[in-house]
DNA sequence: ACCTGAACACCGTTCAAGT
DNA sequence: ACCTGAACACCGTTCAAGT
């Protein structure tokens, strides 16, 4: 049976979830697909592009989040930030993968445009909404990356197993509170900018 | 003449500045020091630790920034953020290098503690100051990484050379304004938190 | 104490040749 | 159109042996 591009991306996502970004190599992926390494280059132009495609898959989950219709415009921003965090946490090393693809500009999913859209609804000017979207993205990516790497160091070290008895299905309550604190800082900043706009 | 640990870190920083992070390999560094690759492992335990040491050097420039004594406590936070950005921009791929070392926890320089210190002075509780410091670090690292990678793509592509006639010595005015916008969002968030605290 | 030589176990990418 | 085989030009790290 012939390999399709989607099979390559599927395989990459599976290796990512099972073994992490460090083990996601072209040779290993080829092996898991039962194909020679060179065969992958018929379907993707290089590793960076492949990781970009993987990021698009990770981000596709964002589209499931209710698009709009929230009464409070600032609350829509909050929900969107949480939607991104959840999408990143759903895959091993998801935050690192998406952050690197975003900086390499190999992502086609319009995450940034979505954030800009939500921020425009708050009353920010187009330029300001763009800059605010960037700032929010930096925060969500950084915070989630950090949270995720802590989680993995923890499960690797298995340290203080009793202190960290977890039955929350992957969502750390402390981590969520920390995330919300930084997010609220950002939202307050936007609010104060919008307020001075309407005076 | 015998190699010292500092020579290894010096050499690494030189390769970083001249050729970038992608070309900073143990074998290349060994070559530039006139030594066999294995020799490096007598001085540093591995590549991650070396990059951590390089990050410490990059961050050492922060100590030159006036420690305190600013009348406005929020302005001290702003200055510290700019100090970090400047330190990162002073070396090729500086933001990426420090961000990765910070997430790998191979940095010994107390950047975070410095930020926490400044934020405590604003009236934030110890917990909140810690979380705010993290959020600010995520922002500065993300924004500066992005700015720096744009700069390098630009100089590589040499696109629109007339539009980007630059005589500002590496400091893009637009980039600084963008950085300040996000920073102000954050500072406003802190301000609103301190205000509700004092009511 | 500090370094070399040589190896081990890998990488990403290219490309003529096959089907 | 899609893939193999084989190569090219690299990696980080280890470690016995040398000085």
Short mmCIF file of C-alpha atoms (C1' of nucleotides) in Angstrom, two decimals:
data_model
loop_
_atom_site.label_atom_id
_atom_site.label_comp_id
_atom_site.label_asym_id
_atom_site.label_seq_id
_atom_site.Cartn_x
_atom_site.Cartn_y
_atom_site.Cartn_z
CA UNK A 1 0.00 0.00 0.00
CA UNK A 2 1.28 3.39 -0.97
CA UNK A 3 2.32 5.98 1.55
CA UNK A 4 0.44 9.25 1.59
CA UNK A 5 1.59 12.53 3.06
CA UNK A 6 -0.99 12.23 5.84
CA UNK A 7 0.41 8.86 6.83
CA UNK A 8 3.82 10.47 7.28
CA UNK A 9 2.38 13.21 9.50
CA UNK A 10 0.32 10.64 11.43
CA UNK A 11 3.42 8.55 12.03
CA UNK A 12 5.35 11.59 13.20
CA UNK A 13 2.62 12.52 15.68
CA UNK A 14 2.56 8.96 17.02
CA UNK A 15 6.32 8.94 17.60
CA UNK A 16 6.02 12.35 19.24
CA UNK A 17 3.34 11.13 21.65
CA UNK A 18 5.08 7.85 22.44
CA UNK A 19 8.73 8.89 22.63
CA UNK A 20 8.99 12.71 22.49
CA UNK A 21 10.58 15.26 20.18
CA UNK A 22 14.16 14.07 20.71
CA UNK A 23 13.24 10.67 19.26
CA UNK A 24 11.35 12.09 16.31
CA UNK A 25 14.00 11.56 13.62
CA UNK A 26 13.50 11.05 9.92
CA UNK A 27 15.23 7.66 10.09
CA UNK A 28 13.16 6.43 13.00
CA UNK A 29 9.96 7.63 11.36
CA UNK A 30 10.90 5.89 8.11
CA UNK A 31 11.56 2.72 10.09
CA UNK A 32 8.18 2.88 11.83
CA UNK A 33 6.50 3.31 8.42
CA UNK A 34 8.46 0.42 6.93
CA UNK A 35 10.15 2.56 4.34
CA UNK A 36 13.65 3.83 3.48
CA UNK A 37 14.61 7.24 4.93
CA UNK A 38 14.82 8.80 1.48
CA UNK A 39 11.20 7.89 0.76
CA UNK A 40 10.00 10.54 3.24
CA UNK A 41 11.49 13.27 1.07
CA UNK A 42 9.03 12.44 -1.67
CA UNK A 43 6.20 13.50 0.68
CA UNK A 44 7.73 16.33 2.72
CA UNK A 45 10.48 18.69 1.65
CA UNK A 46 12.46 18.40 4.88
CA UNK A 47 12.21 17.84 8.64
CA UNK A 48 11.25 21.43 9.42
CA UNK A 49 8.30 21.26 7.04
CA UNK A 50 7.22 17.96 8.58
CA UNK A 51 7.28 19.45 12.07
CA UNK A 52 5.27 22.35 10.71
CA UNK A 53 2.66 19.89 9.46
CA UNK A 54 2.65 18.17 12.85
CA UNK A 55 2.09 21.58 14.48
CA UNK A 56 -0.85 22.22 12.19
CA UNK A 57 -2.38 18.96 13.35
CA UNK A 58 -1.84 19.88 16.99
CA UNK A 59 -3.41 23.28 16.39
CA UNK A 60 -6.37 21.87 14.46
CA UNK A 61 -7.96 21.06 17.81
CA UNK A 62 -8.35 24.80 18.34
CA UNK A 63 -11.09 24.94 15.72
CA UNK A 64 -13.28 22.79 17.95
CA UNK A 65 -13.38 25.59 20.48
CA UNK A 66 -16.53 27.75 20.17
CA UNK A 67 -15.58 30.44 17.68
CA UNK A 68 -17.32 33.44 19.20
CA UNK A 69 -20.59 34.58 20.76
CA UNK A 70 -19.16 35.08 24.22
CA UNK A 71 -20.83 38.08 25.81
CA UNK A 72 -17.65 39.36 27.50
CA UNK A 73 -15.00 40.08 24.86
CA UNK A 74 -12.17 39.72 27.36
CA UNK A 75 -13.53 36.35 28.35
CA UNK A 76 -13.30 35.25 24.74
CA UNK A 77 -9.58 36.08 24.85
CA UNK A 78 -9.17 34.07 28.05
CA UNK A 79 -10.96 31.07 26.54
CA UNK A 80 -8.84 31.21 23.41
CA UNK A 81 -5.64 31.25 25.46
CA UNK A 82 -6.85 28.23 27.41
CA UNK A 83 -7.85 26.52 24.18
CA UNK A 84 -4.31 26.90 22.88
CA UNK A 85 -2.78 25.67 26.13
CA UNK A 86 -5.07 22.62 26.10
CA UNK A 87 -4.18 21.82 22.49
CA UNK A 88 -0.46 22.01 23.29
CA UNK A 89 -0.76 19.90 26.43
CA UNK A 90 -2.63 17.20 24.50
CA UNK A 91 0.62 16.01 22.88
CA UNK A 92 4.02 15.27 24.35
CA UNK A 93 6.36 18.23 23.75
CA UNK A 94 3.43 19.95 21.99
CA UNK A 95 4.38 23.44 23.19
CA UNK A 96 8.01 23.10 22.12
CA UNK A 97 7.03 21.70 18.72
CA UNK A 98 4.54 24.46 17.96
CA UNK A 99 6.81 27.19 19.32
CA UNK A 100 9.64 26.12 17.04
CA UNK A 101 7.37 25.83 13.99
CA UNK A 102 5.89 29.22 14.71
CA UNK A 103 9.31 30.83 14.90
CA UNK A 104 10.41 28.99 11.75
CA UNK A 105 7.17 30.11 10.10
CA UNK A 106 6.34 26.61 8.88
CA UNK A 107 2.84 26.67 10.39
CA UNK A 108 -0.12 27.31 8.12
CA UNK A 109 -2.80 27.25 10.81
CA UNK A 110 -3.95 30.84 11.50
CA UNK A 111 -3.51 30.82 15.30
CA UNK A 112 -2.24 34.35 15.35
CA UNK A 113 -5.08 35.60 13.14
CA UNK A 114 -7.57 34.03 15.54
CA UNK A 115 -6.00 35.83 18.47
CA UNK A 116 -5.93 39.08 16.53
CA UNK A 117 -9.62 38.64 15.70
CA UNK A 118 -10.54 38.21 19.36
CA UNK A 119 -8.46 41.19 20.38
CA UNK A 120 -9.96 43.43 17.72
CA UNK A 121 -13.34 42.69 19.30
CA UNK A 122 -12.12 44.25 22.55
CA UNK A 123 -11.72 47.59 20.81
CA UNK A 124 -7.98 47.58 20.22
CA UNK A 125 -6.69 49.15 17.00
CA UNK A 126 -5.50 46.71 14.29
CA UNK A 127 -1.83 47.45 15.06
CA UNK A 128 -2.29 47.10 18.79
CA UNK A 129 -4.35 43.92 18.37
CA UNK A 130 -1.49 42.44 16.34
CA UNK A 131 1.11 43.31 18.95
CA UNK A 132 -1.12 42.12 21.76
CA UNK A 133 -1.68 38.83 19.93
CA UNK A 134 2.07 38.36 19.67
CA UNK A 135 2.56 39.11 23.36
CA UNK A 136 -0.20 36.69 24.30
CA UNK A 137 1.28 33.99 22.06
CA UNK A 138 4.73 34.44 23.61
CA UNK A 139 3.21 34.06 27.04
CA UNK A 140 1.06 31.01 26.30
CA UNK A 141 3.88 29.24 24.45
CA UNK A 142 6.47 30.02 27.13
CA UNK A 143 4.26 29.16 30.06
CA UNK A 144 2.99 25.94 28.53
CA UNK A 145 6.44 24.83 27.41
CA UNK A 146 7.69 25.32 30.94
CA UNK A 147 4.71 23.55 32.46
CA UNK A 148 5.13 20.63 30.07
CA UNK A 149 8.85 20.22 30.65
CA UNK A 150 8.32 20.30 34.41
CA UNK A 151 5.69 17.60 34.02
CA UNK A 152 8.09 15.40 32.10
CA UNK A 153 10.99 15.91 34.49
CA UNK A 154 8.60 14.97 37.26
CA UNK A 155 7.36 11.77 35.64
CA UNK A 156 10.95 10.85 34.73
CA UNK A 157 12.27 11.52 38.22
CA UNK A 158 9.12 10.23 39.91
CA UNK A 159 10.07 12.56 42.74
CA UNK A 160 7.86 13.00 45.77
CA UNK A 161 5.29 10.61 44.39
CA UNK A 162 3.04 11.07 47.41
CA UNK A 163 3.16 14.86 47.30
CA UNK A 164 2.11 14.80 43.68
CA UNK A 165 -0.60 12.15 43.77
CA UNK A 166 -2.42 12.95 40.55
CA UNK A 167 -5.95 11.98 39.64
CA UNK A 168 -6.77 15.00 37.55
CA UNK A 169 -6.13 13.53 34.12
CA UNK A 170 -3.04 15.52 33.27
CA UNK A 171 -4.25 18.92 34.44
CA UNK A 172 -2.30 20.21 37.39
CA UNK A 173 -4.40 22.56 39.50
CA UNK A 174 -1.38 24.64 40.57
CA UNK A 175 -0.18 24.89 36.99
CA UNK A 176 -3.58 26.11 35.83
CA UNK A 177 -3.65 28.72 38.58
CA UNK A 178 -0.17 29.90 37.61
CA UNK A 179 -1.22 30.08 33.98
CA UNK A 180 -4.30 32.08 34.91
CA UNK A 181 -2.29 34.55 36.95
CA UNK A 182 -0.09 35.48 34.00
CA UNK A 183 -3.06 35.47 31.67
CA UNK A 184 -4.95 37.84 33.95
CA UNK A 185 -1.96 40.18 33.99
CA UNK A 186 -2.21 40.30 30.22
CA UNK A 187 -5.99 40.68 30.18
CA UNK A 188 -5.80 43.51 32.71
CA UNK A 189 -3.27 45.22 30.46
CA UNK A 190 -5.63 44.96 27.51
CA UNK A 191 -8.54 46.17 29.65
CA UNK A 192 -6.69 49.25 30.80
CA UNK A 193 -5.76 50.02 27.17
CA UNK A 194 -9.35 49.69 26.03
CA UNK A 195 -10.60 51.77 28.93
CA UNK A 196 -8.36 54.74 28.14
CA UNK A 197 -9.58 54.34 24.55
CA UNK A 198 -13.22 54.83 25.55
CA UNK A 199 -12.73 57.84 27.79
CA UNK B 1 49.48 26.15 26.67
CA UNK B 2 46.79 24.38 28.62
CA UNK B 3 43.12 24.84 27.97
CA UNK B 4 40.99 26.22 30.77
CA UNK B 5 37.25 26.00 31.14
CA UNK B 6 36.90 29.71 30.44
CA UNK B 7 38.74 29.29 27.14
CA UNK B 8 36.17 26.71 26.10
CA UNK B 9 33.28 29.04 26.94
CA UNK B 10 35.06 31.95 25.22
CA UNK B 11 35.52 29.87 22.10
CA UNK B 12 31.88 28.83 22.13
CA UNK B 13 30.71 32.44 22.41
CA UNK B 14 32.97 33.43 19.51
CA UNK B 15 31.56 30.70 17.26
CA UNK B 16 28.06 31.73 18.32
CA UNK B 17 28.67 35.36 17.37
CA UNK B 18 30.43 34.56 14.10
CA UNK B 19 28.38 31.64 12.79
CA UNK B 20 25.28 31.18 14.95
CA UNK B 21 23.84 28.44 17.15
CA UNK B 22 23.47 25.89 14.33
CA UNK B 23 27.22 25.95 13.76
CA UNK B 24 28.11 25.73 17.43
CA UNK B 25 29.05 22.04 17.57
CA UNK B 26 31.46 20.33 19.92
CA UNK B 27 33.61 19.16 17.00
CA UNK B 28 33.80 22.60 15.42
CA UNK B 29 34.60 24.19 18.77
CA UNK B 30 37.32 21.63 19.41
CA UNK B 31 38.75 22.39 15.97
CA UNK B 32 38.78 26.13 16.60
CA UNK B 33 40.62 25.52 19.88
CA UNK B 34 43.14 23.20 18.22
CA UNK B 35 42.15 20.23 20.31
CA UNK B 36 40.47 16.83 19.86
CA UNK B 37 36.67 16.71 20.43
CA UNK B 38 37.05 14.48 23.45
CA UNK B 39 39.23 17.05 25.18
CA UNK B 40 36.23 19.33 25.71
CA UNK B 41 34.64 16.75 27.97
CA UNK B 42 37.39 17.20 30.49
CA UNK B 43 36.23 20.82 30.96
CA UNK B 44 32.46 20.62 30.52
CA UNK B 45 30.24 17.64 31.21
CA UNK B 46 28.26 17.92 27.97
CA UNK B 47 26.96 20.31 25.33
CA UNK B 48 23.92 21.40 27.36
CA UNK B 49 26.13 22.42 30.27
CA UNK B 50 28.39 24.34 27.89
CA UNK B 51 25.43 26.24 26.45
CA UNK B 52 24.35 26.95 30.01
CA UNK B 53 27.76 28.48 30.69
CA UNK B 54 27.49 30.53 27.49
CA UNK B 55 24.08 31.76 28.67
CA UNK B 56 25.58 32.81 31.99
CA UNK B 57 28.13 34.88 30.10
CA UNK B 58 25.41 36.50 28.00
CA UNK B 59 23.42 37.27 31.14
CA UNK B 60 26.43 38.63 33.02
CA UNK B 61 25.91 41.90 31.15
CA UNK B 62 22.73 42.35 33.18
CA UNK B 63 24.77 43.06 36.29
CA UNK B 64 26.07 46.23 34.66
CA UNK B 65 22.55 47.63 34.70
CA UNK B 66 21.92 49.89 37.74
CA UNK B 67 20.63 47.53 40.40
CA UNK B 68 17.98 49.72 42.01
CA UNK B 69 17.31 53.22 43.29
CA UNK B 70 14.73 54.05 40.63
CA UNK B 71 12.03 56.21 42.17
CA UNK B 72 9.19 54.54 40.25
CA UNK B 73 9.10 50.83 41.07
CA UNK B 74 7.27 49.98 37.85
CA UNK B 75 9.95 51.81 35.91
CA UNK B 76 12.56 49.58 37.52
CA UNK B 77 10.68 46.59 36.09
CA UNK B 78 10.62 48.19 32.66
CA UNK B 79 14.35 48.90 32.78
CA UNK B 80 15.14 45.37 33.85
CA UNK B 81 13.13 43.95 30.94
CA UNK B 82 14.99 46.21 28.54
CA UNK B 83 18.29 45.24 30.14
CA UNK B 84 17.54 41.59 29.45
CA UNK B 85 16.47 42.28 25.89
CA UNK B 86 19.66 44.25 25.25
CA UNK B 87 21.83 41.49 26.71
CA UNK B 88 20.14 38.91 24.46
CA UNK B 89 20.41 41.08 21.35
CA UNK B 90 24.12 41.60 21.96
CA UNK B 91 24.94 38.07 20.73
CA UNK B 92 23.78 36.18 17.67
CA UNK B 93 20.94 33.81 18.62
CA UNK B 94 21.28 35.10 22.19
CA UNK B 95 17.58 34.86 22.96
CA UNK B 96 17.27 31.29 21.67
CA UNK B 97 20.39 30.18 23.55
CA UNK B 98 19.28 31.65 26.87
CA UNK B 99 15.68 30.46 26.44
CA UNK B 100 16.82 26.89 25.91
CA UNK B 101 19.25 26.99 28.84
CA UNK B 102 16.58 28.45 31.07
CA UNK B 103 14.14 25.70 30.18
CA UNK B 104 16.86 23.06 30.62
CA UNK B 105 17.75 24.69 33.95
CA UNK B 106 21.45 24.84 33.13
CA UNK B 107 21.72 28.56 33.90
CA UNK B 108 23.23 29.62 37.22
CA UNK B 109 22.76 33.37 36.75
CA UNK B 110 19.85 34.53 38.95
CA UNK B 111 17.85 36.37 36.26
CA UNK B 112 14.57 35.20 37.62
CA UNK B 113 15.49 36.17 41.18
CA UNK B 114 16.35 39.67 39.95
CA UNK B 115 12.95 40.00 38.32
CA UNK B 116 11.23 38.67 41.43
CA UNK B 117 13.13 41.21 43.52
CA UNK B 118 11.96 44.10 41.37
CA UNK B 119 8.38 42.86 41.39
CA UNK B 120 8.34 42.44 45.16
CA UNK B 121 9.19 46.14 45.38
CA UNK B 122 5.95 46.95 43.56
CA UNK B 123 3.96 45.48 46.43
CA UNK B 124 3.15 42.06 44.96
CA UNK B 125 3.06 39.08 47.32
CA UNK B 126 6.01 36.65 47.09
CA UNK B 127 3.91 34.07 45.21
CA UNK B 128 2.51 36.63 42.80
CA UNK B 129 5.92 38.20 42.24
CA UNK B 130 7.26 34.77 41.29
CA UNK B 131 4.47 34.12 38.83
CA UNK B 132 4.72 37.63 37.41
CA UNK B 133 8.49 37.17 36.97
CA UNK B 134 7.85 33.98 35.01
CA UNK B 135 5.27 35.69 32.81
CA UNK B 136 7.63 38.60 32.16
CA UNK B 137 10.47 36.21 31.32
CA UNK B 138 8.30 34.28 28.88
CA UNK B 139 7.38 37.52 27.19
CA UNK B 140 10.87 38.98 26.95
CA UNK B 141 12.38 35.71 25.74
CA UNK B 142 9.64 35.11 23.18
CA UNK B 143 9.56 38.65 21.86
CA UNK B 144 13.33 38.95 21.63
CA UNK B 145 13.71 35.53 20.01
CA UNK B 146 11.21 36.53 17.40
CA UNK B 147 12.82 39.92 16.84
CA UNK B 148 16.23 38.33 16.50
CA UNK B 149 15.14 35.65 14.05
CA UNK B 150 13.39 38.27 11.92
CA UNK B 151 16.57 40.32 11.92
CA UNK B 152 18.59 37.36 10.70
CA UNK B 153 16.09 36.36 8.03
CA UNK B 154 16.23 39.95 6.86
CA UNK B 155 20.01 40.16 6.68
CA UNK B 156 20.12 36.76 4.96
CA UNK B 157 17.47 37.66 2.41
CA UNK B 158 18.62 41.27 2.14
CA UNK B 159 15.04 41.97 1.13
CA UNK B 160 13.78 45.48 0.53
CA UNK B 161 17.17 46.93 1.31
CA UNK B 162 15.94 50.46 0.74
CA UNK B 163 12.89 50.08 2.95
CA UNK B 164 15.09 48.91 5.77
CA UNK B 165 17.98 51.32 5.48
CA UNK B 166 19.51 50.91 8.90
CA UNK B 167 21.86 53.24 10.68
CA UNK B 168 20.71 52.58 14.20
CA UNK B 169 23.41 50.10 15.17
CA UNK B 170 21.22 47.02 15.46
CA UNK B 171 18.30 48.58 17.28
CA UNK B 172 15.19 48.63 15.16
CA UNK B 173 12.87 51.45 16.20
CA UNK B 174 9.75 49.51 15.22
CA UNK B 175 10.95 46.45 17.10
CA UNK B 176 11.55 48.51 20.23
CA UNK B 177 8.08 50.05 19.98
CA UNK B 178 6.55 46.58 19.59
CA UNK B 179 8.52 45.32 22.56
CA UNK B 180 7.37 48.29 24.63
CA UNK B 181 3.74 47.72 23.75
CA UNK B 182 3.77 44.18 25.12
CA UNK B 183 5.84 45.25 28.09
CA UNK B 184 3.34 47.99 28.91
CA UNK B 185 0.50 45.47 28.77
CA UNK B 186 2.34 43.49 31.41
CA UNK B 187 3.21 46.52 33.53
CA UNK B 188 -0.40 47.70 33.42
CA UNK B 189 -1.45 44.26 34.61
CA UNK B 190 0.94 44.50 37.55
CA UNK B 191 -0.22 48.04 38.29
CA UNK B 192 -3.87 47.03 38.42
CA UNK B 193 -3.00 44.15 40.76
CA UNK B 194 -1.05 46.44 43.08
CA UNK B 195 -3.82 49.03 43.02
CA UNK B 196 -6.52 46.58 44.13
CA UNK B 197 -4.07 45.53 46.83
CA UNK B 198 -3.88 49.03 48.27
CA UNK B 199 -7.59 49.75 48.28
"C1'" DA C 1 45.79 16.44 35.39
"C1'" DC C 2 44.89 16.90 30.79
"C1'" DC C 3 44.63 15.26 26.16
"C1'" DT C 4 44.70 12.02 21.82
"C1'" DG C 5 42.97 8.38 18.81
"C1'" DA C 6 39.71 5.82 17.65
"C1'" DA C 7 35.61 4.16 17.93
"C1'" DC C 8 30.18 3.79 18.77
"C1'" DA C 9 25.86 4.89 17.58
"C1'" DC C 10 23.70 7.81 15.48
"C1'" DC C 11 21.89 12.19 12.35
"C1'" DG C 12 19.48 14.89 7.76
"C1'" DT C 13 19.65 14.95 2.98
"C1'" DT C 14 20.60 13.72 -1.95
"C1'" DC C 15 20.17 11.10 -5.98
"C1'" DA C 16 20.96 7.61 -9.55
"C1'" DA C 17 18.60 3.68 -10.44
"C1'" DG C 18 14.73 0.70 -10.20
"C1'" DT C 19 9.51 -0.49 -10.65
"C1'" DA D 1 4.72 8.48 -9.45
"C1'" DC D 2 6.86 6.54 -5.75
"C1'" DC D 3 10.58 4.16 -3.56
"C1'" DT D 4 15.34 1.75 -2.67
"C1'" DG D 5 20.31 1.60 -1.96
"C1'" DA D 6 23.97 3.73 -1.07
"C1'" DA D 7 26.43 7.30 -0.21
"C1'" DC D 8 27.95 12.21 1.73
"C1'" DA D 9 28.95 14.99 5.28
"C1'" DC D 10 28.27 15.40 9.38
"C1'" DC D 11 26.79 14.84 14.84
"C1'" DG D 12 27.58 14.05 20.61
"C1'" DT D 13 29.86 11.14 23.65
"C1'" DT D 14 32.99 7.57 25.66
"C1'" DC D 15 37.24 5.72 27.00
"C1'" DA D 16 41.65 3.18 26.90
"C1'" DA D 17 45.97 4.80 26.37
"C1'" DG D 18 49.43 8.21 26.43
"C1'" DT D 19 52.17 12.25 28.65
#
